[in-house]
């Protein structure tokens, strides 16, 4: 396993190119597939629907998580110990 | 005579009475120390096992005196050898026979000098104690009653503590003084009725004055024995100075002879007087309960503390007897057994501490919990039982007594409650000091925990504490027949007499 | 052989109680065979249907063995989990850990098989009290506190559940554990749902989960991740199927978990948030309530157990070997832990619903059910969440843990390596099952409670998934630097609980404590000392007053005797003198009396 990974890592440029090709194939395949079983209008009529959905969803999630974290949810690891020692003496 | 259920075949009761006596006679000839201990152990164990046959042959439904035997003895004075047992005495007899082997076991290491005479005294006492509980002839009863004074006196005077002379003489004279009046009352009854047969003297229409005098005479003798406040002062002295076995016998059995006497004699023979004087006696019992509680709380000597606690506990017993209803009397009887078991066990525990620290001072026995875990476990359970913790035997007894008292008079019951609280206070105080102590405990690291012999002595007591506490029905069933018969007759009597008894209410 | 019902919990409990006595070389086989036996028993029970183990208790009938398709499938996966989990932790020496795990599993199986609320509650509490030990056995600096918080929250949940059960009993009159009247929810319906929901980590009652599961021991977490939450899912499926609010709650859970997982730095806490998220799918499915939705929820629960345990086993191996759990202290581990990487990767692909891996067969069932019920908004959001799942679990976790920048310290790097044989075998089992379920879900579908009218292996589904995963991966790699793990903790609703806890503690410490101390002082100063003074007085009275009379009488008698003794002088003439005087006095008195 390790050797396989190192083999791939040595040829990282090739791996990336292959991945892009695969993505193109998948996106192309989405145009060819039979969509009339899909449940919603969007799926049936928008080309590359799931590709766009996937990309957009991922980007939005990353953005929201980052914003959320930066707005104070991500706190230093000793946050509770510090705030506790001022408010109530935590007994060890 | 129709009240007796004569036992055909093997005379079990006489066997039980005289076997320890025979065993004691043997000790007159062979006085080796080891032999004396083993022989006494064997004899008492044999008596205990034989007394089990009383259980198997007993019919709880019948109110007659069972296993009865009747022989003429001194026909000129109508004195006969009549013994019999009913629901009231069976438990007491069993208590006696079963406590004795444990007393012998507890004295195994404790008594080092004059072992054979000691065992001799113990065996004589067993004879007389069993005899007291089953005698149905007054003279026989009196003989057995007085018979145990001398061995008890010797037990305290020879093998006792520092003030043994004072304590033993006090015990002897006090009890004897009461018994003298008992003799006078017996003679008076003989003159009135012409025989000494006890059941024949019950429920007779004596005049009120006669009844009151006889009652007072009986009552004084028994009240000293119980002991009731204010006739109790011999008890702390005797208990403190007596050896462990002596204290156990004194607390477990001798005290019960007093209350047994009240139930067997005062009630049926002088019922009018009983009813007349019940209320002051009840308040005297309350006084005993509370007084015993207070004085126990102030003690520094463990044995004295338990002695005063006995005063309190027996107060509950007399309270139960004189409320004169089923619950009260059954509670009182059960409490007699409970007290025998629990206080006997507590004295055994104190004896074990004494063997190790050679002192009865509470201050010198503090903080032993760390070094004697088995001991404090047993002590804790017996202490819980002593103040009537639910689940233990005393809870059932006290509960029944209080229930009976409530039926009779609410004020009385409420007055008894502080006594229960005080009991908890002094018991827990003692327990806390012994197990944990404080910051200034003496160094107890040299103490050894209980050995196998000592655990074997205490374990059966613990068994009974929980057995009676969690499943008291078999014990109550044994006594129920006789108690309800007694109270039934009492009620019949009440209805047939016009009594100006509402003097004190 | 017509077999009757054997309750597997009995076997596990008996096995746990006997465990401390099995030592030495017998222990490992024993550890393996007891849960295996329980699994065999569960398999045997699958042939039965109906109520077994009916025990009369006071006024009620307790049903300890209700066997039907819903309970069977859950029992099977739980028993299997017990086997795999015990195998994974086989090298743990302390019997207590295994005992706790087996009691936990026993509680879960008992809850699944129970047909009445009372026995359910009993097993529910058994689960809570056994599982807290799995947190405490980590023995880290925080473990004690985290465990207590866990226990506290679960006890509160248990109380809420009990309140609901009792109210329901009062209203309905029985304790049978079946579908509640979700169309007309009463107070008790809500309480029961909240009680179950707390164990299912519904937002906002979820904060115990990430905290406790990341603090658990390396093998304890494998048990924890499966039993509590999925038993809660079972109970929700049994009693609250079709409750509309569950759809909303489920979707919120799914998304909430995703966001926090993306931010998270601790690898096991990330997986814990993932549990919140995935259980959200199950809860939403239960809320939708149709046959396919329930099927989907149940199927998702089963596969979730498989892949989540596999993931916890993988990360647990990292913890076991290196002692570290943070991305910022790990990274680049593929070189030293290739087998672990392989198995973890399978788990990651499974959770992401990659084709032919586990969740491929289940997640889409729920979403399809949502679309069929015209709850489009829910299904869209769940798909959105699914993308997120792939992001943090299929991409972030393997990338930053096994690749990425190597943040390992020298000692961490030295310690890293593939774990022992039993752990590897357990992971192999888990991985195999994940792939099996994903490629041939037929045997899973056969066990589902309702008839399955769904086929995941359509070309459409395949391409849909491939597109989603492919382009999400693209976005991930482009925006990688925004997802870099940082050494921070994420604050959550538990901040509120802790503040409340602090406030409560302050209240107790200051005003209440002052009152108590003042009362104690009064008791001691006034009550006790007066009691003791009174006691000492009575003791004095006893000796000086009563005994004074008694002993005084004795003393005076003795003194009198002493005086009289002196009269005997030994000289006969004085004695004769006294005797004759006395006789004369008597004679004179007698004569006078006769005369008068």
mmCIF file of N, CA, C and O in Angstrom, chain C residues 415-481:
data_model
loop_
_atom_site.group_PDB
_atom_site.id
_atom_site.type_symbol
_atom_site.label_atom_id
_atom_site.label_comp_id
_atom_site.label_asym_id
_atom_site.label_seq_id
_atom_site.Cartn_x
_atom_site.Cartn_y
_atom_site.Cartn_z
ATOM 1 N N UNK C 415 6.302 6.244 17.511
ATOM 2 C CA UNK C 415 5.316 5.308 18.056
ATOM 3 C C UNK C 415 4.336 4.819 17.002
ATOM 4 O O UNK C 415 3.710 3.784 17.163
ATOM 5 N N UNK C 416 4.154 5.597 15.954
ATOM 6 C CA UNK C 416 3.114 5.244 14.988
ATOM 7 C C UNK C 416 3.424 3.924 14.318
ATOM 8 O O UNK C 416 4.566 3.611 14.014
ATOM 9 N N UNK C 417 2.394 3.150 14.087
ATOM 10 C CA UNK C 417 2.575 1.870 13.428
ATOM 11 C C UNK C 417 1.233 1.180 13.384
ATOM 12 O O UNK C 417 0.273 1.627 14.017
ATOM 13 N N UNK C 418 1.156 0.097 12.658
ATOM 14 C CA UNK C 418 -0.132 -0.587 12.596
ATOM 15 C C UNK C 418 -0.363 -1.382 13.882
ATOM 16 O O UNK C 418 0.568 -1.941 14.442
ATOM 17 N N UNK C 419 -1.588 -1.401 14.335
ATOM 18 C CA UNK C 419 -1.839 -1.987 15.661
ATOM 19 C C UNK C 419 -1.842 -3.516 15.637
ATOM 20 O O UNK C 419 -1.539 -4.126 14.621
ATOM 21 N N UNK C 420 -2.231 -4.132 16.776
ATOM 22 C CA UNK C 420 -2.073 -5.579 16.952
ATOM 23 C C UNK C 420 -3.071 -6.367 16.107
ATOM 24 O O UNK C 420 -4.037 -5.833 15.568
ATOM 25 N N UNK C 421 -2.869 -7.670 16.067
ATOM 26 C CA UNK C 421 -3.611 -8.536 15.152
ATOM 27 C C UNK C 421 -5.115 -8.494 15.383
ATOM 28 O O UNK C 421 -5.904 -8.482 14.429
ATOM 29 N N UNK C 422 -5.524 -8.424 16.676
ATOM 30 C CA UNK C 422 -6.962 -8.484 16.916
ATOM 31 C C UNK C 422 -7.654 -7.223 16.396
ATOM 32 O O UNK C 422 -8.759 -7.275 15.853
ATOM 33 N N UNK C 423 -6.943 -6.103 16.526
ATOM 34 C CA UNK C 423 -7.549 -4.870 16.044
ATOM 35 C C UNK C 423 -7.643 -4.903 14.518
ATOM 36 O O UNK C 423 -8.637 -4.475 13.923
ATOM 37 N N UNK C 424 -6.599 -5.440 13.908
ATOM 38 C CA UNK C 424 -6.628 -5.503 12.445
ATOM 39 C C UNK C 424 -7.723 -6.445 11.960
ATOM 40 O O UNK C 424 -8.425 -6.146 10.990
ATOM 41 N N UNK C 425 -7.882 -7.575 12.643
ATOM 42 C CA UNK C 425 -8.934 -8.499 12.224
ATOM 43 C C UNK C 425 -10.303 -7.840 12.378
ATOM 44 O O UNK C 425 -11.170 -7.958 11.508
ATOM 45 N N UNK C 426 -10.483 -7.148 13.516
ATOM 46 C CA UNK C 426 -11.775 -6.484 13.716
ATOM 47 C C UNK C 426 -12.036 -5.488 12.598
ATOM 48 O O UNK C 426 -13.150 -5.406 12.056
ATOM 49 N N UNK C 427 -11.006 -4.728 12.236
ATOM 50 C CA UNK C 427 -11.197 -3.740 11.172
ATOM 51 C C UNK C 427 -11.469 -4.428 9.840
ATOM 52 O O UNK C 427 -12.284 -3.952 9.035
ATOM 53 N N UNK C 428 -10.798 -5.538 9.622
ATOM 54 C CA UNK C 428 -11.052 -6.258 8.365
ATOM 55 C C UNK C 428 -12.503 -6.694 8.274
ATOM 56 O O UNK C 428 -13.168 -6.525 7.243
ATOM 57 N N UNK C 429 -12.994 -7.238 9.395
ATOM 58 C CA UNK C 429 -14.398 -7.658 9.422
ATOM 59 C C UNK C 429 -15.316 -6.506 9.085
ATOM 60 O O UNK C 429 -16.222 -6.627 8.250
ATOM 61 N N UNK C 430 -15.057 -5.379 9.769
ATOM 62 C CA UNK C 430 -15.914 -4.223 9.550
ATOM 63 C C UNK C 430 -15.865 -3.767 8.099
ATOM 64 O O UNK C 430 -16.899 -3.498 7.473
ATOM 65 N N UNK C 431 -14.653 -3.695 7.576
ATOM 66 C CA UNK C 431 -14.511 -3.206 6.207
ATOM 67 C C UNK C 431 -15.208 -4.137 5.223
ATOM 68 O O UNK C 431 -15.912 -3.696 4.302
ATOM 69 N N UNK C 432 -15.022 -5.424 5.436
ATOM 70 C CA UNK C 432 -15.661 -6.384 4.530
ATOM 71 C C UNK C 432 -17.169 -6.213 4.527
ATOM 72 O O UNK C 432 -17.814 -6.197 3.472
ATOM 73 N N UNK C 433 -17.712 -6.077 5.729
ATOM 74 C CA UNK C 433 -19.168 -5.929 5.795
ATOM 75 C C UNK C 433 -19.623 -4.657 5.110
ATOM 76 O O UNK C 433 -20.660 -4.623 4.450
ATOM 77 N N UNK C 434 -18.828 -3.584 5.266
ATOM 78 C CA UNK C 434 -19.213 -2.323 4.614
ATOM 79 C C UNK C 434 -19.312 -2.509 3.107
ATOM 80 O O UNK C 434 -20.281 -2.093 2.470
ATOM 81 N N UNK C 435 -18.302 -3.130 2.558
ATOM 82 C CA UNK C 435 -18.302 -3.293 1.106
ATOM 83 C C UNK C 435 -19.420 -4.241 0.679
ATOM 84 O O UNK C 435 -20.140 -4.004 -0.293
ATOM 85 N N UNK C 436 -19.605 -5.276 1.458
ATOM 86 C CA UNK C 436 -20.637 -6.262 1.144
ATOM 87 C C UNK C 436 -22.017 -5.626 1.094
ATOM 88 O O UNK C 436 -22.797 -5.834 0.151
ATOM 89 N N UNK C 437 -22.284 -4.830 2.105
ATOM 90 C CA UNK C 437 -23.612 -4.200 2.179
ATOM 91 C C UNK C 437 -23.784 -3.217 1.037
ATOM 92 O O UNK C 437 -24.872 -3.046 0.493
ATOM 93 N N UNK C 438 -22.703 -2.564 0.690
ATOM 94 C CA UNK C 438 -22.821 -1.577 -0.365
ATOM 95 C C UNK C 438 -23.025 -2.211 -1.734
ATOM 96 O O UNK C 438 -23.785 -1.718 -2.556
ATOM 97 N N UNK C 439 -22.362 -3.343 -1.980
ATOM 98 C CA UNK C 439 -22.477 -3.938 -3.307
ATOM 99 C C UNK C 439 -23.685 -4.836 -3.421
ATOM 100 O O UNK C 439 -24.358 -4.851 -4.431
ATOM 101 N N UNK C 440 -23.983 -5.592 -2.378
ATOM 102 C CA UNK C 440 -25.114 -6.527 -2.469
ATOM 103 C C UNK C 440 -26.034 -6.313 -1.288
ATOM 104 O O UNK C 440 -26.044 -7.091 -0.329
ATOM 105 N N UNK C 441 -26.808 -5.252 -1.310
ATOM 106 C CA UNK C 441 -27.634 -4.958 -0.147
ATOM 107 C C UNK C 441 -28.835 -5.866 0.003
ATOM 108 O O UNK C 441 -29.644 -5.657 0.890
ATOM 109 N N UNK C 442 -28.941 -6.857 -0.826
ATOM 110 C CA UNK C 442 -30.116 -7.727 -0.772
ATOM 111 C C UNK C 442 -30.374 -8.305 0.597
ATOM 112 O O UNK C 442 -31.494 -8.281 1.106
ATOM 113 N N UNK C 443 -29.336 -8.864 1.230
ATOM 114 C CA UNK C 443 -29.610 -9.515 2.518
ATOM 115 C C UNK C 443 -29.951 -8.488 3.575
ATOM 116 O O UNK C 443 -30.698 -8.772 4.508
ATOM 117 N N UNK C 444 -29.480 -7.280 3.428
ATOM 118 C CA UNK C 444 -29.893 -6.223 4.362
ATOM 119 C C UNK C 444 -31.343 -5.857 4.116
ATOM 120 O O UNK C 444 -32.146 -5.746 5.047
ATOM 121 N N UNK C 445 -31.687 -5.686 2.845
ATOM 122 C CA UNK C 445 -33.058 -5.294 2.531
ATOM 123 C C UNK C 445 -34.058 -6.334 2.998
ATOM 124 O O UNK C 445 -35.174 -6.024 3.384
ATOM 125 N N UNK C 446 -33.627 -7.610 2.965
ATOM 126 C CA UNK C 446 -34.557 -8.663 3.384
ATOM 127 C C UNK C 446 -34.907 -8.540 4.858
ATOM 128 O O UNK C 446 -35.981 -8.961 5.288
ATOM 129 N N UNK C 447 -33.994 -7.955 5.624
ATOM 130 C CA UNK C 447 -34.256 -7.857 7.061
ATOM 131 C C UNK C 447 -35.060 -6.628 7.437
ATOM 132 O O UNK C 447 -35.503 -6.501 8.569
ATOM 133 N N UNK C 448 -35.244 -5.703 6.489
ATOM 134 C CA UNK C 448 -35.903 -4.447 6.829
ATOM 135 C C UNK C 448 -37.371 -4.671 7.181
ATOM 136 O O UNK C 448 -37.992 -5.604 6.683
ATOM 137 N N UNK C 449 -37.908 -3.785 8.031
ATOM 138 C CA UNK C 449 -39.262 -4.025 8.531
ATOM 139 C C UNK C 449 -40.355 -4.045 7.469
ATOM 140 O O UNK C 449 -41.315 -4.775 7.598
ATOM 141 N N UNK C 450 -40.188 -3.245 6.430
ATOM 142 C CA UNK C 450 -41.245 -3.248 5.417
ATOM 143 C C UNK C 450 -40.679 -3.779 4.112
ATOM 144 O O UNK C 450 -39.477 -3.812 3.910
ATOM 145 N N UNK C 451 -41.567 -4.121 3.230
ATOM 146 C CA UNK C 451 -41.110 -4.642 1.937
ATOM 147 C C UNK C 451 -40.380 -3.538 1.195
ATOM 148 O O UNK C 451 -40.788 -2.381 1.188
ATOM 149 N N UNK C 452 -39.269 -3.915 0.582
ATOM 150 C CA UNK C 452 -38.420 -2.893 -0.038
ATOM 151 C C UNK C 452 -38.729 -2.775 -1.510
ATOM 152 O O UNK C 452 -38.710 -3.758 -2.253
ATOM 153 N N UNK C 453 -38.981 -1.536 -1.917
ATOM 154 C CA UNK C 453 -39.304 -1.302 -3.320
ATOM 155 C C UNK C 453 -38.256 -0.374 -3.894
ATOM 156 O O UNK C 453 -38.574 0.637 -4.514
ATOM 157 N N UNK C 454 -37.013 -0.684 -3.643
ATOM 158 C CA UNK C 454 -35.980 0.279 -3.991
ATOM 159 C C UNK C 454 -34.740 -0.455 -4.502
ATOM 160 O O UNK C 454 -34.369 -1.493 -3.984
ATOM 161 N N UNK C 455 -34.151 0.125 -5.505
ATOM 162 C CA UNK C 455 -32.917 -0.471 -6.006
ATOM 163 C C UNK C 455 -31.865 0.626 -6.118
ATOM 164 O O UNK C 455 -32.028 1.561 -6.899
ATOM 165 N N UNK C 456 -30.812 0.525 -5.329
ATOM 166 C CA UNK C 456 -29.833 1.609 -5.385
ATOM 167 C C UNK C 456 -28.934 1.565 -6.612
ATOM 168 O O UNK C 456 -28.302 2.551 -6.961
ATOM 169 N N UNK C 457 -28.864 0.392 -7.210
ATOM 170 C CA UNK C 457 -27.890 0.267 -8.304
ATOM 171 C C UNK C 457 -28.494 0.621 -9.648
ATOM 172 O O UNK C 457 -28.594 -0.196 -10.538
ATOM 173 N N UNK C 458 -28.970 1.882 -9.692
ATOM 174 C CA UNK C 458 -29.394 2.348 -11.005
ATOM 175 C C UNK C 458 -28.300 3.232 -11.586
ATOM 176 O O UNK C 458 -27.488 3.790 -10.838
ATOM 177 N N UNK C 459 -28.290 3.362 -12.884
ATOM 178 C CA UNK C 459 -27.273 4.179 -13.545
ATOM 179 C C UNK C 459 -27.407 5.621 -13.100
ATOM 180 O O UNK C 459 -26.413 6.332 -12.877
ATOM 181 N N UNK C 460 -28.631 6.043 -12.921
ATOM 182 C CA UNK C 460 -28.874 7.428 -12.514
ATOM 183 C C UNK C 460 -28.228 7.690 -11.174
ATOM 184 O O UNK C 460 -27.545 8.681 -10.967
ATOM 185 N N UNK C 461 -28.487 6.764 -10.246
ATOM 186 C CA UNK C 461 -27.950 6.949 -8.901
ATOM 187 C C UNK C 461 -26.433 6.974 -8.949
ATOM 188 O O UNK C 461 -25.782 7.772 -8.277
ATOM 189 N N UNK C 462 -25.888 6.086 -9.766
ATOM 190 C CA UNK C 462 -24.440 6.010 -9.867
ATOM 191 C C UNK C 462 -23.849 7.332 -10.345
ATOM 192 O O UNK C 462 -22.935 7.894 -9.733
ATOM 193 N N UNK C 463 -24.388 7.837 -11.400
ATOM 194 C CA UNK C 463 -23.841 9.076 -11.944
ATOM 195 C C UNK C 463 -24.086 10.244 -11.021
ATOM 196 O O UNK C 463 -23.257 11.141 -10.878
ATOM 197 N N UNK C 464 -25.255 10.260 -10.395
ATOM 198 C CA UNK C 464 -25.569 11.332 -9.455
ATOM 199 C C UNK C 464 -24.510 11.372 -8.370
ATOM 200 O O UNK C 464 -23.939 12.423 -8.063
ATOM 201 N N UNK C 465 -24.216 10.188 -7.820
ATOM 202 C CA UNK C 465 -23.242 10.132 -6.750
ATOM 203 C C UNK C 465 -21.861 10.523 -7.251
ATOM 204 O O UNK C 465 -21.157 11.299 -6.612
ATOM 205 N N UNK C 466 -21.496 10.000 -8.401
ATOM 206 C CA UNK C 466 -20.153 10.289 -8.909
ATOM 207 C C UNK C 466 -19.970 11.776 -9.155
ATOM 208 O O UNK C 466 -18.936 12.347 -8.814
ATOM 209 N N UNK C 467 -21.010 12.408 -9.698
ATOM 210 C CA UNK C 467 -20.904 13.843 -9.948
ATOM 211 C C UNK C 467 -20.715 14.600 -8.656
ATOM 212 O O UNK C 467 -19.849 15.462 -8.518
ATOM 213 N N UNK C 468 -21.572 14.261 -7.722
ATOM 214 C CA UNK C 468 -21.563 14.943 -6.441
ATOM 215 C C UNK C 468 -20.194 14.829 -5.786
ATOM 216 O O UNK C 468 -19.580 15.827 -5.410
ATOM 217 N N UNK C 469 -19.731 13.598 -5.714
ATOM 218 C CA UNK C 469 -18.462 13.377 -5.033
ATOM 219 C C UNK C 469 -17.313 14.000 -5.798
ATOM 220 O O UNK C 469 -16.454 14.654 -5.214
ATOM 221 N N UNK C 470 -17.323 13.808 -7.079
ATOM 222 C CA UNK C 470 -16.203 14.313 -7.871
ATOM 223 C C UNK C 470 -16.043 15.812 -7.763
ATOM 224 O O UNK C 470 -14.961 16.333 -7.466
ATOM 225 N N UNK C 471 -17.141 16.542 -7.961
ATOM 226 C CA UNK C 471 -17.007 17.991 -7.965
ATOM 227 C C UNK C 471 -16.851 18.570 -6.581
ATOM 228 O O UNK C 471 -16.224 19.616 -6.410
ATOM 229 N N UNK C 472 -17.387 17.881 -5.603
ATOM 230 C CA UNK C 472 -17.138 18.333 -4.241
ATOM 231 C C UNK C 472 -15.664 18.186 -3.907
ATOM 232 O O UNK C 472 -15.059 19.049 -3.262
ATOM 233 N N UNK C 473 -15.075 17.071 -4.380
ATOM 234 C CA UNK C 473 -13.644 16.878 -4.153
ATOM 235 C C UNK C 473 -12.849 17.979 -4.820
ATOM 236 O O UNK C 473 -11.875 18.495 -4.253
ATOM 237 N N UNK C 474 -13.286 18.331 -6.004
ATOM 238 C CA UNK C 474 -12.610 19.416 -6.721
ATOM 239 C C UNK C 474 -12.634 20.684 -5.888
ATOM 240 O O UNK C 474 -11.603 21.337 -5.682
ATOM 241 N N UNK C 475 -13.810 21.001 -5.383
ATOM 242 C CA UNK C 475 -13.925 22.209 -4.571
ATOM 243 C C UNK C 475 -13.039 22.128 -3.348
ATOM 244 O O UNK C 475 -12.380 23.098 -2.967
ATOM 245 N N UNK C 476 -13.002 20.942 -2.751
ATOM 246 C CA UNK C 476 -12.179 20.757 -1.547
ATOM 247 C C UNK C 476 -10.722 21.065 -1.837
ATOM 248 O O UNK C 476 -10.057 21.800 -1.103
ATOM 249 N N UNK C 477 -10.224 20.445 -2.903
ATOM 250 C CA UNK C 477 -8.793 20.626 -3.162
ATOM 251 C C UNK C 477 -8.453 22.044 -3.568
ATOM 252 O O UNK C 477 -7.373 22.544 -3.280
ATOM 253 N N UNK C 478 -9.432 22.733 -4.190
ATOM 254 C CA UNK C 478 -9.171 24.122 -4.533
ATOM 255 C C UNK C 478 -9.169 25.005 -3.288
ATOM 256 O O UNK C 478 -8.392 25.944 -3.185
ATOM 257 N N UNK C 479 -10.077 24.723 -2.374
ATOM 258 C CA UNK C 479 -10.237 25.578 -1.199
ATOM 259 C C UNK C 479 -9.590 24.985 0.041
ATOM 260 O O UNK C 479 -9.942 25.323 1.163
ATOM 261 N N UNK C 480 -8.623 24.115 -0.209
ATOM 262 C CA UNK C 480 -8.049 23.331 0.895
ATOM 263 C C UNK C 480 -7.556 24.194 2.043
ATOM 264 O O UNK C 480 -7.721 23.864 3.209
ATOM 265 N N UNK C 481 -6.960 25.330 1.712
ATOM 266 C CA UNK C 481 -6.337 26.058 2.805
ATOM 267 C C UNK C 481 -7.350 26.660 3.756
ATOM 268 O O UNK C 481 -7.019 27.009 4.886
#
